[in-house]
PDB file of N, CA, C and O in Angstrom:
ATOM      1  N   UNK A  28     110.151  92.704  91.279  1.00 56.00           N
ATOM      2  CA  UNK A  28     110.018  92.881  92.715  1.00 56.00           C
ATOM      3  C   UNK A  28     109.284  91.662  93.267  1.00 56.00           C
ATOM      4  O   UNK A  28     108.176  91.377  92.813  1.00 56.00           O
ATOM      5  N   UNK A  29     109.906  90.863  94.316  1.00 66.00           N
ATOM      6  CA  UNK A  29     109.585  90.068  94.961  1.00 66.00           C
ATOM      7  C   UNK A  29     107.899  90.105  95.980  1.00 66.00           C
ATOM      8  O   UNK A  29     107.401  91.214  95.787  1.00 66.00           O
ATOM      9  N   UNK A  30     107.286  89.527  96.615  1.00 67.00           N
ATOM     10  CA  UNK A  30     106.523  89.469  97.345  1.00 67.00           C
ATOM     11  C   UNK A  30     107.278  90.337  99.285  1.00 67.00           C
ATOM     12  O   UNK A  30     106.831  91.104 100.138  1.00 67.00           O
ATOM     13  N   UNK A  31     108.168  89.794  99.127  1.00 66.00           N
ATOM     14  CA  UNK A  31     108.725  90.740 100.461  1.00 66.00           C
ATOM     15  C   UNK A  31     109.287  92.357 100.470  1.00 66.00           C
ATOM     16  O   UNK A  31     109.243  93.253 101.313  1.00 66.00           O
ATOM     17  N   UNK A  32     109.820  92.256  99.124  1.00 64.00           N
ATOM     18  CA  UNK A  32     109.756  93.640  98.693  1.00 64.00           C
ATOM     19  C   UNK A  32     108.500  94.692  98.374  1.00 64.00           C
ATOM     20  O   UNK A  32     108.311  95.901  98.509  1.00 64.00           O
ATOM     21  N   UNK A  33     107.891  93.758  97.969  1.00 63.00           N
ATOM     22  CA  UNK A  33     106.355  94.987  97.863  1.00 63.00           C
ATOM     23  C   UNK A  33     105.564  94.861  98.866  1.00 63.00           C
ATOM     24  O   UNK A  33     104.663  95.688  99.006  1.00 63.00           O
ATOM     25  N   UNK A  34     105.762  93.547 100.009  1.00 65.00           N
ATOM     26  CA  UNK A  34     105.111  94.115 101.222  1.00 65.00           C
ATOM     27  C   UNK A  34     105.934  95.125 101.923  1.00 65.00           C
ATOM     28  O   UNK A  34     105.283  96.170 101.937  1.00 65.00           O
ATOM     29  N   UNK A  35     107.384  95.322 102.671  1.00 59.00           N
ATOM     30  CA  UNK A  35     108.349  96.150 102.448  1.00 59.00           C
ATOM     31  C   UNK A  35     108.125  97.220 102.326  1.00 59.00           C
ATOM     32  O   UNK A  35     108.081  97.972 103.300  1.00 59.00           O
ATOM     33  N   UNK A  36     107.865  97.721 100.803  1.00 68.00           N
ATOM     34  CA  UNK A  36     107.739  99.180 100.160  1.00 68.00           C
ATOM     35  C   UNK A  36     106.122  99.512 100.890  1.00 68.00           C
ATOM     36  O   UNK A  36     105.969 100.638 101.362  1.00 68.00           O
ATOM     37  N   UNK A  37     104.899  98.476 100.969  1.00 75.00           N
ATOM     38  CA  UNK A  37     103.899  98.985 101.372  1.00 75.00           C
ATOM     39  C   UNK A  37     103.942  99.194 103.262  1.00 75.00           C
ATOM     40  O   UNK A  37     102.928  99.298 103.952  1.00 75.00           O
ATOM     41  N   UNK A  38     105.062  99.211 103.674  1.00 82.00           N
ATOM     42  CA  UNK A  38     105.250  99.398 104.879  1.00 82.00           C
ATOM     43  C   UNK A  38     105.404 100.471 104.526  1.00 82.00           C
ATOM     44  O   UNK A  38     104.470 101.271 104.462  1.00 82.00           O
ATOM     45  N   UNK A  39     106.835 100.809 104.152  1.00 82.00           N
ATOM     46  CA  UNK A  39     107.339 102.217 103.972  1.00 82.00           C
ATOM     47  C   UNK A  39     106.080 103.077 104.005  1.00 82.00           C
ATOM     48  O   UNK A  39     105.644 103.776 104.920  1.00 82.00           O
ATOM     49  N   UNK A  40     105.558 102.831 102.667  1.00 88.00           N
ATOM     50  CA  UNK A  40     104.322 104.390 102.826  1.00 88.00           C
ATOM     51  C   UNK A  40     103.646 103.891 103.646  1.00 88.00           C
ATOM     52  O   UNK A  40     103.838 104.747 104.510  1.00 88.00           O
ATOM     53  N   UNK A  41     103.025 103.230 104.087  1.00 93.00           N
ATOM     54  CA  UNK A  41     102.098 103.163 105.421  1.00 93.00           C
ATOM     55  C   UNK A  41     102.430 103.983 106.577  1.00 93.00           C
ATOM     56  O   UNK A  41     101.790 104.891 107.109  1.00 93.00           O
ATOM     57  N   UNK A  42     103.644 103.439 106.875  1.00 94.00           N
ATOM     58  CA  UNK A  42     104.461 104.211 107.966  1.00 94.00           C
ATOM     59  C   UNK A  42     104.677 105.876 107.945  1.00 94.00           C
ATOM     60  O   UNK A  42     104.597 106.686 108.869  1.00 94.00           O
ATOM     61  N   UNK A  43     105.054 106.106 106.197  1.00 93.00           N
ATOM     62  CA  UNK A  43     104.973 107.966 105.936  1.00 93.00           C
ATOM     63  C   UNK A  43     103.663 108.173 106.355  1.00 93.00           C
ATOM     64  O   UNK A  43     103.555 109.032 107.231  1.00 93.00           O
ATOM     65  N   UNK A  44     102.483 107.558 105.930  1.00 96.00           N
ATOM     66  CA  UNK A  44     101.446 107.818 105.673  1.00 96.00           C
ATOM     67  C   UNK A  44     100.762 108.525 107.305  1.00 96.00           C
ATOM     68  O   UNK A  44     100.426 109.608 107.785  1.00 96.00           O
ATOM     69  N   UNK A  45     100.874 106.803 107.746  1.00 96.00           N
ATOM     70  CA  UNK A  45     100.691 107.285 109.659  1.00 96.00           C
ATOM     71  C   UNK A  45     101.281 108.530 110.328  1.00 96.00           C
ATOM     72  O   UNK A  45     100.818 108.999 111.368  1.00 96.00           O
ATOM     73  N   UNK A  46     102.453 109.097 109.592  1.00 97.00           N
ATOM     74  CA  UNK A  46     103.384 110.147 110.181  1.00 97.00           C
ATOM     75  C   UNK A  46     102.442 111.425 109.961  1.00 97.00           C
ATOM     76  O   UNK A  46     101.873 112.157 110.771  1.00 97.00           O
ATOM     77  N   UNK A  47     102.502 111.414 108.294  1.00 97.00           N
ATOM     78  CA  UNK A  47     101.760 112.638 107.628  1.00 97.00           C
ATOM     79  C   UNK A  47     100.156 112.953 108.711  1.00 97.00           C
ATOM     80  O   UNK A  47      99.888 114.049 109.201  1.00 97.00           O
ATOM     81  N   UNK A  48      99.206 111.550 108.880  1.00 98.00           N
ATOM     82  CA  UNK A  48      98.028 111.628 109.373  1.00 98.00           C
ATOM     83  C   UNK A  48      98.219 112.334 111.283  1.00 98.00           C
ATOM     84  O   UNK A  48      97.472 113.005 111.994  1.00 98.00           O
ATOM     85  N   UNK A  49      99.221 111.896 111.429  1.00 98.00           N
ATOM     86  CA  UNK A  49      99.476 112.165 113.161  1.00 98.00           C
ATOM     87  C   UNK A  49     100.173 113.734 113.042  1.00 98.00           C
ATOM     88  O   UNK A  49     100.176 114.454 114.041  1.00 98.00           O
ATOM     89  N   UNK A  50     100.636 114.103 112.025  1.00 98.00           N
ATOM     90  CA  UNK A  50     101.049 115.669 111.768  1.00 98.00           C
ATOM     91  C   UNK A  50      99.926 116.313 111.629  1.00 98.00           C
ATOM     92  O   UNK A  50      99.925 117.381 112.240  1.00 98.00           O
ATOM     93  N   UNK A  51      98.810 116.036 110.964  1.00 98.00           N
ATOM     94  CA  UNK A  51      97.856 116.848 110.731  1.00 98.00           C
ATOM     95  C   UNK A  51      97.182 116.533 112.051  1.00 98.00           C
ATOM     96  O   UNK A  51      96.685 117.542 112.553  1.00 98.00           O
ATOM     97  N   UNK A  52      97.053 115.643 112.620  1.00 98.00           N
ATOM     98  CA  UNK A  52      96.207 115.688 113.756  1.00 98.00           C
ATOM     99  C   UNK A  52      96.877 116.636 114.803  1.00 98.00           C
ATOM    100  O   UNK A  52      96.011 117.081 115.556  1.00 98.00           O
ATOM    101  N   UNK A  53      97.852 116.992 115.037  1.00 98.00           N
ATOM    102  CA  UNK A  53      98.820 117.579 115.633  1.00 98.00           C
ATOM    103  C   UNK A  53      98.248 119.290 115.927  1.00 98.00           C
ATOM    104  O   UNK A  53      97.953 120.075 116.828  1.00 98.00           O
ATOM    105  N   UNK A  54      98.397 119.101 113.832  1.00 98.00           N
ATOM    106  CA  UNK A  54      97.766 120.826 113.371  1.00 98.00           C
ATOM    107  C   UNK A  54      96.751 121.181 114.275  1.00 98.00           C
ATOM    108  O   UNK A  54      96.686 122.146 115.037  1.00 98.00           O
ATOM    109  N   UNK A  55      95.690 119.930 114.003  1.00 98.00           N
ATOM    110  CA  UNK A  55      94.174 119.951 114.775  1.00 98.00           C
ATOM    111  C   UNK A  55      93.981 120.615 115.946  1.00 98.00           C
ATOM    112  O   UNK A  55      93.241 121.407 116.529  1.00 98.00           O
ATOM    113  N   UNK A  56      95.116 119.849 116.055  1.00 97.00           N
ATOM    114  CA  UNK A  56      94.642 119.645 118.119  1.00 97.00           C
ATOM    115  C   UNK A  56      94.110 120.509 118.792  1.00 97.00           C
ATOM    116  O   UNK A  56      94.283 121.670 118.421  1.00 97.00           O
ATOM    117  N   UNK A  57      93.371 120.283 119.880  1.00 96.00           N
ATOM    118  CA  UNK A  57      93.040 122.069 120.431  1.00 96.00           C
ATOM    119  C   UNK A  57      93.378 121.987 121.572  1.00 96.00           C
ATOM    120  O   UNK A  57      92.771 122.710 122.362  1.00 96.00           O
ATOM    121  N   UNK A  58      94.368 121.165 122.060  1.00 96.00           N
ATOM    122  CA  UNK A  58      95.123 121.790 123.277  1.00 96.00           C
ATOM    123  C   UNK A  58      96.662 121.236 123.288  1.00 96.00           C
ATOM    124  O   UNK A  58      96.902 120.379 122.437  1.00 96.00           O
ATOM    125  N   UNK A  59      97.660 121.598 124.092  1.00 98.00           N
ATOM    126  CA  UNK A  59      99.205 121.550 124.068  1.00 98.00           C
ATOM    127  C   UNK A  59      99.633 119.950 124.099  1.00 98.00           C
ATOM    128  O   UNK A  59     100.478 119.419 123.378  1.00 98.00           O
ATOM    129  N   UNK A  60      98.895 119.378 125.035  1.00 97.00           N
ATOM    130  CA  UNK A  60      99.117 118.005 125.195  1.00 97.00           C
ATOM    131  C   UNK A  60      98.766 117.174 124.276  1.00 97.00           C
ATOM    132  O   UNK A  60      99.608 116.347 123.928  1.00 97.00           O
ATOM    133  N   UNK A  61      97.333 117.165 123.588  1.00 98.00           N
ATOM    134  CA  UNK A  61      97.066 116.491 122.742  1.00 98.00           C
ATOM    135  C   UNK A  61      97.944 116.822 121.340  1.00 98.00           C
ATOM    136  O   UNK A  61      98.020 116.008 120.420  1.00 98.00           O
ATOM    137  N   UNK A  62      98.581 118.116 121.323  1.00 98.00           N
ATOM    138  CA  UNK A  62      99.597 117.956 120.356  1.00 98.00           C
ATOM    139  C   UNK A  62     100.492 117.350 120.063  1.00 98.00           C
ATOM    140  O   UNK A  62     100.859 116.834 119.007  1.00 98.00           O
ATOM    141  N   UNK A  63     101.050 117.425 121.466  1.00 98.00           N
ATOM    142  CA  UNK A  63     102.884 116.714 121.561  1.00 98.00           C
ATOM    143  C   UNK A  63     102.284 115.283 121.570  1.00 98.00           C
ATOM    144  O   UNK A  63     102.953 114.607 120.789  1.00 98.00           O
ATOM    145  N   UNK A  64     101.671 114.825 121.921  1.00 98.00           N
ATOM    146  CA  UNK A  64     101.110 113.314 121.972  1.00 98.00           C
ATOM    147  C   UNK A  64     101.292 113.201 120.116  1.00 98.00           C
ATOM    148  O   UNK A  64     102.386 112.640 120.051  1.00 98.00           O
ATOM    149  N   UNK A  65     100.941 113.369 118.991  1.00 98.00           N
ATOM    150  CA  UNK A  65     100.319 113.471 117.785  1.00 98.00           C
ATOM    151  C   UNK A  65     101.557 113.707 117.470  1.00 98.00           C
ATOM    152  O   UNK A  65     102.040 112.825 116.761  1.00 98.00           O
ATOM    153  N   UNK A  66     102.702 115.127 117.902  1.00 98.00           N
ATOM    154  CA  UNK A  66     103.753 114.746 117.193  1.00 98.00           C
ATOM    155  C   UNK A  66     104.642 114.003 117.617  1.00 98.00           C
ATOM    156  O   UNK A  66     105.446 113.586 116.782  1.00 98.00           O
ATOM    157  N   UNK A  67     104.793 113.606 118.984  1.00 98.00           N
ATOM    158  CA  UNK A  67     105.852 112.241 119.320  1.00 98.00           C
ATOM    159  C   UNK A  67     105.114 111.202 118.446  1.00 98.00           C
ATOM    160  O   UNK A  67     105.903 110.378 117.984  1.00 98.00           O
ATOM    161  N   UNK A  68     104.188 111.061 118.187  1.00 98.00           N
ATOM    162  CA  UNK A  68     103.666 109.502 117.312  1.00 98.00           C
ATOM    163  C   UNK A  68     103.829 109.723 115.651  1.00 98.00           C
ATOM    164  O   UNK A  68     104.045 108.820 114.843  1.00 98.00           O
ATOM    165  N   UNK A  69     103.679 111.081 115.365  1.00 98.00           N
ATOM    166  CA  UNK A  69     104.374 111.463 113.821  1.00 98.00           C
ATOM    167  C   UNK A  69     105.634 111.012 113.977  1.00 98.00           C
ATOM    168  O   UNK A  69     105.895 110.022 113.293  1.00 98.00           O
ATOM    169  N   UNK A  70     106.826 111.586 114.924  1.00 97.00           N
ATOM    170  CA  UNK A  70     107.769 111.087 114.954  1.00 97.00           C
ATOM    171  C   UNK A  70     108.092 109.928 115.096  1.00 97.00           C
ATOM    172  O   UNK A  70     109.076 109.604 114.431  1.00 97.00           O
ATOM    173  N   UNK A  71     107.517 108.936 115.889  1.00 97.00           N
ATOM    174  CA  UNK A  71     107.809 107.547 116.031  1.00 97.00           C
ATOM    175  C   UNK A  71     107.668 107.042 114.505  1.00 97.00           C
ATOM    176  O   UNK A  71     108.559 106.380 113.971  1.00 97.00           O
ATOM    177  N   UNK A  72     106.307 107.462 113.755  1.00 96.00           N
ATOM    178  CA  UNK A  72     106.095 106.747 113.052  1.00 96.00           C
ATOM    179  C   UNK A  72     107.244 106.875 111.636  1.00 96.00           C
ATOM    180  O   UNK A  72     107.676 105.945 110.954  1.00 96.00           O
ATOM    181  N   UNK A  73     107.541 108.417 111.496  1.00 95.00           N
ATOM    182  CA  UNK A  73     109.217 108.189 110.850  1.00 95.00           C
ATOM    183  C   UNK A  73     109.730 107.888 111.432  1.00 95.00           C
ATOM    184  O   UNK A  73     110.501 107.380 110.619  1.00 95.00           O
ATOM    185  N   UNK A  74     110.315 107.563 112.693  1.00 93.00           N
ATOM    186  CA  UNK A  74     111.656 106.647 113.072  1.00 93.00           C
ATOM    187  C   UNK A  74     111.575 105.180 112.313  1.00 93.00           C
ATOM    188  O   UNK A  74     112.446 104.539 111.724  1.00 93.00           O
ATOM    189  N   UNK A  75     109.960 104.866 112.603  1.00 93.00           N
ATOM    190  CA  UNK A  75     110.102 103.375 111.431  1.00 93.00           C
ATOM    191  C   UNK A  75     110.080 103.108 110.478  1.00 93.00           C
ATOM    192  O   UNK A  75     110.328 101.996 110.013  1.00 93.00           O
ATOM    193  N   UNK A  76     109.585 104.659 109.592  1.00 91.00           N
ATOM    194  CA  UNK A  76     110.076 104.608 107.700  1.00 91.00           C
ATOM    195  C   UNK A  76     111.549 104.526 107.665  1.00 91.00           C
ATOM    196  O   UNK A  76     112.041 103.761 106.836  1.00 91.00           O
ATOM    197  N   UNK A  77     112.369 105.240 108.487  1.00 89.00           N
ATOM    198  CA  UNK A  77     113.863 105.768 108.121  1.00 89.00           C
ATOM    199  C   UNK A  77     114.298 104.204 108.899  1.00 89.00           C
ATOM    200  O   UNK A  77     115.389 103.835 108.465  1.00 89.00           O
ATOM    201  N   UNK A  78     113.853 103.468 109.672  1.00 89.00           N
ATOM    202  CA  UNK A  78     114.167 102.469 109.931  1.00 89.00           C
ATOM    203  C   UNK A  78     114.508 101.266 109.034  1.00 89.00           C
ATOM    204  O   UNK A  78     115.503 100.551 108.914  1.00 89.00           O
ATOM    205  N   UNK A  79     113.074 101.332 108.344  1.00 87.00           N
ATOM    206  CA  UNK A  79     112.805 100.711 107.034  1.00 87.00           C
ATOM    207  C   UNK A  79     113.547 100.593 106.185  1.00 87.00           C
ATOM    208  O   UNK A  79     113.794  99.480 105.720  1.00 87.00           O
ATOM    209  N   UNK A  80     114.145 101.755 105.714  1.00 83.00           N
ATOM    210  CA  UNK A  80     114.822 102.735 104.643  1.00 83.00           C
ATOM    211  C   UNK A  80     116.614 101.527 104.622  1.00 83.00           C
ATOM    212  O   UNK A  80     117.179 100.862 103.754  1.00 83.00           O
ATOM    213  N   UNK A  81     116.886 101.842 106.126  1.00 83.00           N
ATOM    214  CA  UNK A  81     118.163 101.848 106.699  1.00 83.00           C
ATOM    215  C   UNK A  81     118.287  99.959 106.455  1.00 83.00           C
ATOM    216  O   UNK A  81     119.280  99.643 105.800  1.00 83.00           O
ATOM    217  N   UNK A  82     117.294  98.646 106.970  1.00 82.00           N
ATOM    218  CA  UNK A  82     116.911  97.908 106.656  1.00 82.00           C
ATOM    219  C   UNK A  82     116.793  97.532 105.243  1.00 82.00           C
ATOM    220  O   UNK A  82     116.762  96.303 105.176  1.00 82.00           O
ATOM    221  N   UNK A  83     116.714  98.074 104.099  1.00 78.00           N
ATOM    222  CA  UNK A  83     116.446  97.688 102.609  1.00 78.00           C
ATOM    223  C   UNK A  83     117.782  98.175 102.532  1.00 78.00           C
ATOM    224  O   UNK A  83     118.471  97.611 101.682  1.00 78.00           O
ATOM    225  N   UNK A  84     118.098  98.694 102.915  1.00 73.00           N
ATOM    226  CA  UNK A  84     119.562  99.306 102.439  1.00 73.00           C
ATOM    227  C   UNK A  84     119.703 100.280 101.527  1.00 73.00           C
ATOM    228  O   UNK A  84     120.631 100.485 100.745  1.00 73.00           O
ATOM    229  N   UNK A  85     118.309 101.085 101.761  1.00 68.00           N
ATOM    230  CA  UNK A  85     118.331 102.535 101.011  1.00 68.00           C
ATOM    231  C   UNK A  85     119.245 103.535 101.963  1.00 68.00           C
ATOM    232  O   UNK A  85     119.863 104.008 101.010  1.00 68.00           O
ATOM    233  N   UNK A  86     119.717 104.109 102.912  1.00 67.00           N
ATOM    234  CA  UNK A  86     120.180 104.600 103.439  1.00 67.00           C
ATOM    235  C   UNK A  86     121.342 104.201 104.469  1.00 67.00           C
ATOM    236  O   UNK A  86     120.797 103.653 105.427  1.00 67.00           O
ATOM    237  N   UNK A  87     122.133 104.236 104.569  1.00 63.00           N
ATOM    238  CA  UNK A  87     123.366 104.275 105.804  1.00 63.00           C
ATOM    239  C   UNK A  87     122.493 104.750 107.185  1.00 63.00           C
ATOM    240  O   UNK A  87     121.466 105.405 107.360  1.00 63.00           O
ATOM    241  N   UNK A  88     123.461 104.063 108.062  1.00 57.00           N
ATOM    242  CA  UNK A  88     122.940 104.286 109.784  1.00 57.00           C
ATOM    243  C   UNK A  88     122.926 105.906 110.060  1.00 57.00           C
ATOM    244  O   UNK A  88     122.084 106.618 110.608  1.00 57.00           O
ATOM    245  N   UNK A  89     124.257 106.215 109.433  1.00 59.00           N
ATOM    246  CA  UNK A  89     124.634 107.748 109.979  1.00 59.00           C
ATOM    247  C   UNK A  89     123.510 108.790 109.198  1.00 59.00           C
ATOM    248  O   UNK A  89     122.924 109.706 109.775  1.00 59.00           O
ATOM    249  N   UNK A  90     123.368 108.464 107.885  1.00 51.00           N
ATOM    250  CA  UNK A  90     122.266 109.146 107.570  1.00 51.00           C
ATOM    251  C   UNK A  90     121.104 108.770 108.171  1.00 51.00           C
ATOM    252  O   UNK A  90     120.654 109.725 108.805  1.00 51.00           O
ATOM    253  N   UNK A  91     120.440 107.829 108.251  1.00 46.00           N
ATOM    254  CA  UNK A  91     119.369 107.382 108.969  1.00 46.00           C
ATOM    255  C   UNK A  91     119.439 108.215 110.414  1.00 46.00           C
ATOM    256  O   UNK A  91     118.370 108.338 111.013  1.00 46.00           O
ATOM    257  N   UNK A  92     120.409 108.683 110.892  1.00 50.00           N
ATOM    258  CA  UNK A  92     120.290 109.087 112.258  1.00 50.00           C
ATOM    259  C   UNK A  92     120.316 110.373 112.006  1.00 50.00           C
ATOM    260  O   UNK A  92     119.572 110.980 112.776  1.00 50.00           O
ATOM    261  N   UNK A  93     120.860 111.043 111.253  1.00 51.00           N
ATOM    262  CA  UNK A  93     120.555 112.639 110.633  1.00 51.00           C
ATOM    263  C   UNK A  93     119.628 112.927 110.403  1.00 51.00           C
ATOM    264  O   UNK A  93     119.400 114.131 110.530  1.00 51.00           O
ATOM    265  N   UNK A  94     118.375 111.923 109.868  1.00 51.00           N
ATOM    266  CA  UNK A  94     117.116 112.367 109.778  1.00 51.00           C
ATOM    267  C   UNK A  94     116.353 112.267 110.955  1.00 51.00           C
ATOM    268  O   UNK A  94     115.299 112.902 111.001  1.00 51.00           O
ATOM    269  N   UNK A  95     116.736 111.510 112.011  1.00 49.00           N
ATOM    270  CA  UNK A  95     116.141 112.047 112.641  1.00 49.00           C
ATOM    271  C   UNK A  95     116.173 113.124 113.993  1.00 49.00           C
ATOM    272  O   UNK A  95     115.455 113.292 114.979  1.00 49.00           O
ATOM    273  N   UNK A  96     116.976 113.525 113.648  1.00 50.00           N
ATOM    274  CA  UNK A  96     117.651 114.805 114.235  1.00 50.00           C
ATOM    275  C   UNK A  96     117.227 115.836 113.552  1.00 50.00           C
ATOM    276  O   UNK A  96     117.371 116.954 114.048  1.00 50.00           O
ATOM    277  N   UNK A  97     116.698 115.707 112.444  1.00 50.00           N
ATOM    278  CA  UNK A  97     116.261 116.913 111.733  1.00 50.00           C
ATOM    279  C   UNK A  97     114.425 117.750 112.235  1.00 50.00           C
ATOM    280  O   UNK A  97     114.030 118.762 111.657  1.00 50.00           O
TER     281      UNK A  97
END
């Protein structure tokens, strides 16, 4: 593995990572707004793993877009 590939892959989990941390903050939250704020930014932050994903050429567009519809 190259130097662009393992910065790359340390995107990837960074990016899960930010998702997972903005989900739990989500859990946290103690009011409606500060939720949806926490999960639109969980979500953003997988739109840019599956972005990632789609970019290395782990995944196809059409799948890439199934996930995030899910």
């Amino acid at each position: 593995m190259d130097e662009e590939e393992a910065s790359n892959m340390n995107n990837f989990h960074r990016f899960r990572e930010n998702a997972e941390n903005c989900a739990q903050l989500a859990e946290a939250a103690t009011d409606e707004t500060e939720a949806k704020r926490y999960r639109r930014m969980a979500e953003a932050w997988l739109a840019l793993a599956n972005e990632q994903d789609w970019l290395e050429g782990e995944v196809t567009p059409d799948r890439s877009a199934e996930q995030l519809d899910a």
